[in-house]
PDB file of C-alpha atoms in Angstrom:
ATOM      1  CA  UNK A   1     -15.008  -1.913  55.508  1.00  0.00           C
ATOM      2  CA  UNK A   2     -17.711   0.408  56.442  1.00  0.00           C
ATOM      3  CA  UNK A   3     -20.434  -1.309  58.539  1.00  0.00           C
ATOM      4  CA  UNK A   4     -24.231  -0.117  59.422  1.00  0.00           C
ATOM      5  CA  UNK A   5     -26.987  -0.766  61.121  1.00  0.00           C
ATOM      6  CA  UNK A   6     -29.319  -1.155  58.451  1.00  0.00           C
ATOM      7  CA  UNK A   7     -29.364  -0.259  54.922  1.00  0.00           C
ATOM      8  CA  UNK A   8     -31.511   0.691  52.156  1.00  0.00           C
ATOM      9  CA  UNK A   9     -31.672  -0.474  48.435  1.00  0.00           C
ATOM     10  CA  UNK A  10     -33.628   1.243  46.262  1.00  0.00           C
ATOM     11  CA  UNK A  11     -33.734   0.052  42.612  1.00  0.00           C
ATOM     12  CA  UNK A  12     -35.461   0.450  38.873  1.00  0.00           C
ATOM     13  CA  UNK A  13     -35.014  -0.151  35.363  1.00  0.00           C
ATOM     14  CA  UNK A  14     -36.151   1.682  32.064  1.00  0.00           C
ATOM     15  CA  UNK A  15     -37.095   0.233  28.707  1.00  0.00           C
ATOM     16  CA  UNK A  16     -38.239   2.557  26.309  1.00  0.00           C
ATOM     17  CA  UNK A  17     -40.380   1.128  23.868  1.00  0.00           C
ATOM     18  CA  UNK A  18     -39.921  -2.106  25.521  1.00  0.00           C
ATOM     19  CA  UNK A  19     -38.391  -4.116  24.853  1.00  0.00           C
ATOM     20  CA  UNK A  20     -36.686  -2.888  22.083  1.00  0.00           C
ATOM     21  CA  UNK A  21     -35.178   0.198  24.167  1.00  0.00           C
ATOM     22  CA  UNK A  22     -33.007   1.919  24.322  1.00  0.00           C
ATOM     23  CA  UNK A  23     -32.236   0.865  28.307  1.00  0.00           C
ATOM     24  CA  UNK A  24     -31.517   1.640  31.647  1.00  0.00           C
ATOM     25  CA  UNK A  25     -30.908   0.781  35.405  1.00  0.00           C
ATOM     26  CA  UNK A  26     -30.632   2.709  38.288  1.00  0.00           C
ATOM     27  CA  UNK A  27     -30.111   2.300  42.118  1.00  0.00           C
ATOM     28  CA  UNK A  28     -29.436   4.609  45.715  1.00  0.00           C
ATOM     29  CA  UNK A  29     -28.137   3.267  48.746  1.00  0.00           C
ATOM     30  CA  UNK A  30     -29.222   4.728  52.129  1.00  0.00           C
ATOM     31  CA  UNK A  31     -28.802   4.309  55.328  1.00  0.00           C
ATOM     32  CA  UNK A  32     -31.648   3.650  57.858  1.00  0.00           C
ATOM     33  CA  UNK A  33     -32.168   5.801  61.231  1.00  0.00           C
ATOM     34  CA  UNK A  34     -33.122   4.349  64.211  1.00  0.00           C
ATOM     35  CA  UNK A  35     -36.807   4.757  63.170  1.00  0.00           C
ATOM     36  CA  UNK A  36     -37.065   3.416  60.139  1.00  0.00           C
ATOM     37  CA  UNK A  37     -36.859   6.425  58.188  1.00  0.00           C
ATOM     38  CA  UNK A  38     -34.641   6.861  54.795  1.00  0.00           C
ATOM     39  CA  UNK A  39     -31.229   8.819  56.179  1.00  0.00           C
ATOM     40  CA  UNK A  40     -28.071   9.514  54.506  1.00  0.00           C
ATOM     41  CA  UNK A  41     -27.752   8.997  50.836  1.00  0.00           C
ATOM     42  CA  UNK A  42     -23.965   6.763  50.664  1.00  0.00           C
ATOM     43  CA  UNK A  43     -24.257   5.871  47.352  1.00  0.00           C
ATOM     44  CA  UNK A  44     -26.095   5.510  43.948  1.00  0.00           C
ATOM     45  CA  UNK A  45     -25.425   4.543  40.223  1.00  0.00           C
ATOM     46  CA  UNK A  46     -26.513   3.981  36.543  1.00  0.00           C
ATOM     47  CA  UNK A  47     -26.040   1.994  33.963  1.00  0.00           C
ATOM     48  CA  UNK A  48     -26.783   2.379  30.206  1.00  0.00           C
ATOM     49  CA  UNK A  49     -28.194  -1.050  29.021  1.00  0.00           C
ATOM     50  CA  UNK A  50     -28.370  -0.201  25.151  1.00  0.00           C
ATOM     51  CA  UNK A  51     -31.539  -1.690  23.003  1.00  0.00           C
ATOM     52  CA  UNK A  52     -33.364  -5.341  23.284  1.00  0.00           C
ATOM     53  CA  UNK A  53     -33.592  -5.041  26.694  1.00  0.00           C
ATOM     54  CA  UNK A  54     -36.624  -5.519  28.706  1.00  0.00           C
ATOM     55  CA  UNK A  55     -38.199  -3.676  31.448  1.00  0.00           C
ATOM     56  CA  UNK A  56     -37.895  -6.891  33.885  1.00  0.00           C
ATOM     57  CA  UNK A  57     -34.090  -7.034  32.446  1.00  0.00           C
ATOM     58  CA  UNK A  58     -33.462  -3.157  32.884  1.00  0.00           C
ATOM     59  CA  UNK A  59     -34.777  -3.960  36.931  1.00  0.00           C
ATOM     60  CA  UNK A  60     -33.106  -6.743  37.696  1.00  0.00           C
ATOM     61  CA  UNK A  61     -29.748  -5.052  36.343  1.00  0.00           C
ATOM     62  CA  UNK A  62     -30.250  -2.518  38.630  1.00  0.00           C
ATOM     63  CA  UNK A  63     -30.624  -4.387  41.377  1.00  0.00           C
ATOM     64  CA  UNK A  64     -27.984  -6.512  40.366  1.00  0.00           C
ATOM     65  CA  UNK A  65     -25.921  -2.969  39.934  1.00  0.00           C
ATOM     66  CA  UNK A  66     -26.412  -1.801  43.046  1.00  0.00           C
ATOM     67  CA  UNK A  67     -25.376  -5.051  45.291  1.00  0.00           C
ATOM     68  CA  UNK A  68     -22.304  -5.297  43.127  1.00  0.00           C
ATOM     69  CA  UNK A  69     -21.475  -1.951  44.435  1.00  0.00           C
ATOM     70  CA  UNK A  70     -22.528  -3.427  48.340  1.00  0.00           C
ATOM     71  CA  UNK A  71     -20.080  -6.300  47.833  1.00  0.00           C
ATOM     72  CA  UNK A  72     -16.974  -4.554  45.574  1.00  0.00           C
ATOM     73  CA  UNK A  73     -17.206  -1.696  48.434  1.00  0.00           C
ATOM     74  CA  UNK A  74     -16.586  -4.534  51.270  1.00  0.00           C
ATOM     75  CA  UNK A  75     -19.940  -2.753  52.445  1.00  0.00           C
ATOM     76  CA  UNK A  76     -21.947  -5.224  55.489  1.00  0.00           C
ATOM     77  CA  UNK A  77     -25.222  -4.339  57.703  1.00  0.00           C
ATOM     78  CA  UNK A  78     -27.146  -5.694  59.989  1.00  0.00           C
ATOM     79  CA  UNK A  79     -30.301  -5.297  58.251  1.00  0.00           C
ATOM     80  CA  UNK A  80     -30.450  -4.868  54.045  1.00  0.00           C
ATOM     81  CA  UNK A  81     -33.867  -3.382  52.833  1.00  0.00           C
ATOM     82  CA  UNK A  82     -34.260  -4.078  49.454  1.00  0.00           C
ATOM     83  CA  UNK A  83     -36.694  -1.706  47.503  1.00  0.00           C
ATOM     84  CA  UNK A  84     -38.442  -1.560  43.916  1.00  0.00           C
ATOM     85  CA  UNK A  85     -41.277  -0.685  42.086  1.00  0.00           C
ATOM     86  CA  UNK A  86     -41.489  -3.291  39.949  1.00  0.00           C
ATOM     87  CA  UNK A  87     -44.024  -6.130  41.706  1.00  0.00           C
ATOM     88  CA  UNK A  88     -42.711  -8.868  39.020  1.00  0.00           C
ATOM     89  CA  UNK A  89     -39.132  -8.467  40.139  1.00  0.00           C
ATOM     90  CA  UNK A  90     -39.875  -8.466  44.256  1.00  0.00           C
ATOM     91  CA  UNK A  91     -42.263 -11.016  43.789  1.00  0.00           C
ATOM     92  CA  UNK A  92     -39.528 -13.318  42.316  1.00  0.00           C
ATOM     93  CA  UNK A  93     -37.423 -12.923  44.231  1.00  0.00           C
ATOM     94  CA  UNK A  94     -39.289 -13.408  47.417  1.00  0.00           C
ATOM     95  CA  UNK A  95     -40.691 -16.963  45.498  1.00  0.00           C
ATOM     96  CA  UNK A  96     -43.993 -15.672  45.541  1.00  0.00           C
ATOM     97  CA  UNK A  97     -43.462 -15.664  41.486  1.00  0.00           C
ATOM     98  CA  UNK A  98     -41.802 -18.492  39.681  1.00  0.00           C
ATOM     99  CA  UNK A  99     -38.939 -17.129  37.206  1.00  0.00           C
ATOM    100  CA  UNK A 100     -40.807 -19.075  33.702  1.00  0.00           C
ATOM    101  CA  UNK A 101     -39.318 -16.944  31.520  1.00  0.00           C
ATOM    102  CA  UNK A 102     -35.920 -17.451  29.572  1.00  0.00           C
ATOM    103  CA  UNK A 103     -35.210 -14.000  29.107  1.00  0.00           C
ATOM    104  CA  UNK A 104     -35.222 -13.326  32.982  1.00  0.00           C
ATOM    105  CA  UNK A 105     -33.449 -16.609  34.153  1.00  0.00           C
ATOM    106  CA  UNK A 106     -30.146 -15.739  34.135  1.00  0.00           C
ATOM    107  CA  UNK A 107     -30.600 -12.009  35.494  1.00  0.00           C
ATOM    108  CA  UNK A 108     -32.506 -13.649  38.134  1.00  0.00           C
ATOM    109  CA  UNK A 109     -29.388 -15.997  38.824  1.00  0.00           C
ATOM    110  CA  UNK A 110     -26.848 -13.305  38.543  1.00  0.00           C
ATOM    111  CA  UNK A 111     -29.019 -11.281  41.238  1.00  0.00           C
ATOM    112  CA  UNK A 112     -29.235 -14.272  43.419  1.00  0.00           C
ATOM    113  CA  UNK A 113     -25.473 -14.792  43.331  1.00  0.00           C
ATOM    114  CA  UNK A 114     -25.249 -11.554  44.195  1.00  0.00           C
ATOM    115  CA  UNK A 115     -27.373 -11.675  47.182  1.00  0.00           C
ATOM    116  CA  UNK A 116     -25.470 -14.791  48.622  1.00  0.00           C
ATOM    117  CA  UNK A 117     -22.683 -12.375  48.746  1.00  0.00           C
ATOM    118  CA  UNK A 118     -23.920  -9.813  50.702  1.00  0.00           C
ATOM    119  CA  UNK A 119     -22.689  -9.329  54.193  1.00  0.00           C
ATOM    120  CA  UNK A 120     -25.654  -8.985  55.896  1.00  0.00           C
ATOM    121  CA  UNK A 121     -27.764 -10.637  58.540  1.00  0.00           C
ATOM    122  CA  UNK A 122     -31.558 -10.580  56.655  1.00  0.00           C
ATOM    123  CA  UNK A 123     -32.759  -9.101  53.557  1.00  0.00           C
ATOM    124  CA  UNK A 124     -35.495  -7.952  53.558  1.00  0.00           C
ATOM    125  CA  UNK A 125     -38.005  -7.107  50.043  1.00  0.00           C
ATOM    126  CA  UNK A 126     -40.425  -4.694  49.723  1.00  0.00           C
ATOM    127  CA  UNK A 127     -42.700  -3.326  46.831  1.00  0.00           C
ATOM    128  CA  UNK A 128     -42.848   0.282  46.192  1.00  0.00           C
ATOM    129  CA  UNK A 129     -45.179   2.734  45.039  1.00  0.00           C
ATOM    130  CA  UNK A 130     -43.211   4.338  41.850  1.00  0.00           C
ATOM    131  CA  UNK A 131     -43.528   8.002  43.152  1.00  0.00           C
ATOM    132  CA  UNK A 132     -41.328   6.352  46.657  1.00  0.00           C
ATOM    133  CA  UNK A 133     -38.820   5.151  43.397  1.00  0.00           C
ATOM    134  CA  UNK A 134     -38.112   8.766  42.066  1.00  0.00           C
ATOM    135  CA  UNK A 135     -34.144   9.130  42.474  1.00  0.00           C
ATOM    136  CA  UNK A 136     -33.684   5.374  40.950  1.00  0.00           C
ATOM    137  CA  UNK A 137     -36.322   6.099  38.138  1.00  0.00           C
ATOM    138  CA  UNK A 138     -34.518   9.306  37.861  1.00  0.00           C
ATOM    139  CA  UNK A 139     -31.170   7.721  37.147  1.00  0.00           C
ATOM    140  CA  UNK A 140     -31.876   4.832  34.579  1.00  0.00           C
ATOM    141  CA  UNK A 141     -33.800   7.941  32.580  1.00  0.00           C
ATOM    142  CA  UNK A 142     -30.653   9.789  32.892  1.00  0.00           C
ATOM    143  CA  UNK A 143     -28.583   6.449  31.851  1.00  0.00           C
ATOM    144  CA  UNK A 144     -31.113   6.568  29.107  1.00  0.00           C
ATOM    145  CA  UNK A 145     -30.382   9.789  27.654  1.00  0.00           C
ATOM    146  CA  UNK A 146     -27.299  10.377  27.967  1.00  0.00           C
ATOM    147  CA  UNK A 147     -26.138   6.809  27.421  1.00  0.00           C
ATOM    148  CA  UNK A 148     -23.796   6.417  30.383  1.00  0.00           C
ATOM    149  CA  UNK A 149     -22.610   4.785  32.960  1.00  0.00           C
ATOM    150  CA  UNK A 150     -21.546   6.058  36.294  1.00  0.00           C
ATOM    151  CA  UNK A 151     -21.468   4.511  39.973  1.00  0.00           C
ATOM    152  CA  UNK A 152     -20.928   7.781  43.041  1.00  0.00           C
ATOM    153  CA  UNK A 153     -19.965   7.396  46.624  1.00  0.00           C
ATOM    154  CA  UNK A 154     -21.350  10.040  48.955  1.00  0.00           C
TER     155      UNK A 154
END
């Protein structure tokens, strides 16, 4: 059961021609140094989400993706610093946003359930720039095109 300090979550989603698609999610899992800064790449993933998925869907899979890996991996942390670029998706899940729409509900949920499960201390959320995004971008495009699915461990 590897444990860490503190660990990083980045996360994204991909809907071309949204939201008919085709779909995507992607995520990277780092770990922190003791100044904050982005270390050592442990893990990362993509999904292929096929067509009639949403952008907000495609994110919150992703997400959802990536702390499935955390918790099937037995992976815990003092600190978990979840990342996006999607302000929708952060801002829900911090309960800034209220989650209105039926489409998103149950990826919310799942997401949530997901979080309980994580063997951490705090979580903490935090909205991206896109161009800070680029290797979770980078992988739902490549889930995209090449329709695949694929989860790595460094």
């Amino acid at each position: 059961m590897p444990h860490y300090h503190r660990l990083v979550l980045y996360f994204d989603g991909a809907s071309r021609h949204n939201p008919r698609g085709p779909a995507g999610c992607g995520w990277v899992l780092r770990e922190m140094d003791d100044h904050g800064t982005d270390h050592r790449q442990l893990a990362w993933g993509y999904q292929y989400l096929g067509h009639n998925v949403s952008c907000n869907q495609a994110e919150y899979s992703g997400l959802e993706l990536g702390l499935d890996f955390l918790n099937d991996n037995c992976y815990s942390c003092h600190g978990l610093y979840i990342r996006g670029d999607s302000e929708i998706v952060i801002n829900q899940l911090e309960g800034v946003y209220e989650v209105r729409s039926n489409n998103i509900i149950p990826y919310y949920n799942d997401v949530m359930q997901s979080i309980c499960c994580v063997d951490s201390n705090f979580i903490k959320y935090t909205h991206i720039p896109r161009s800070k995004n680029w290797q979770a971008d980078r992988f739902a495009n490549i889930a995209i095109d090449h329709e695949e699915s694929e989860n790595f461990e460094a």
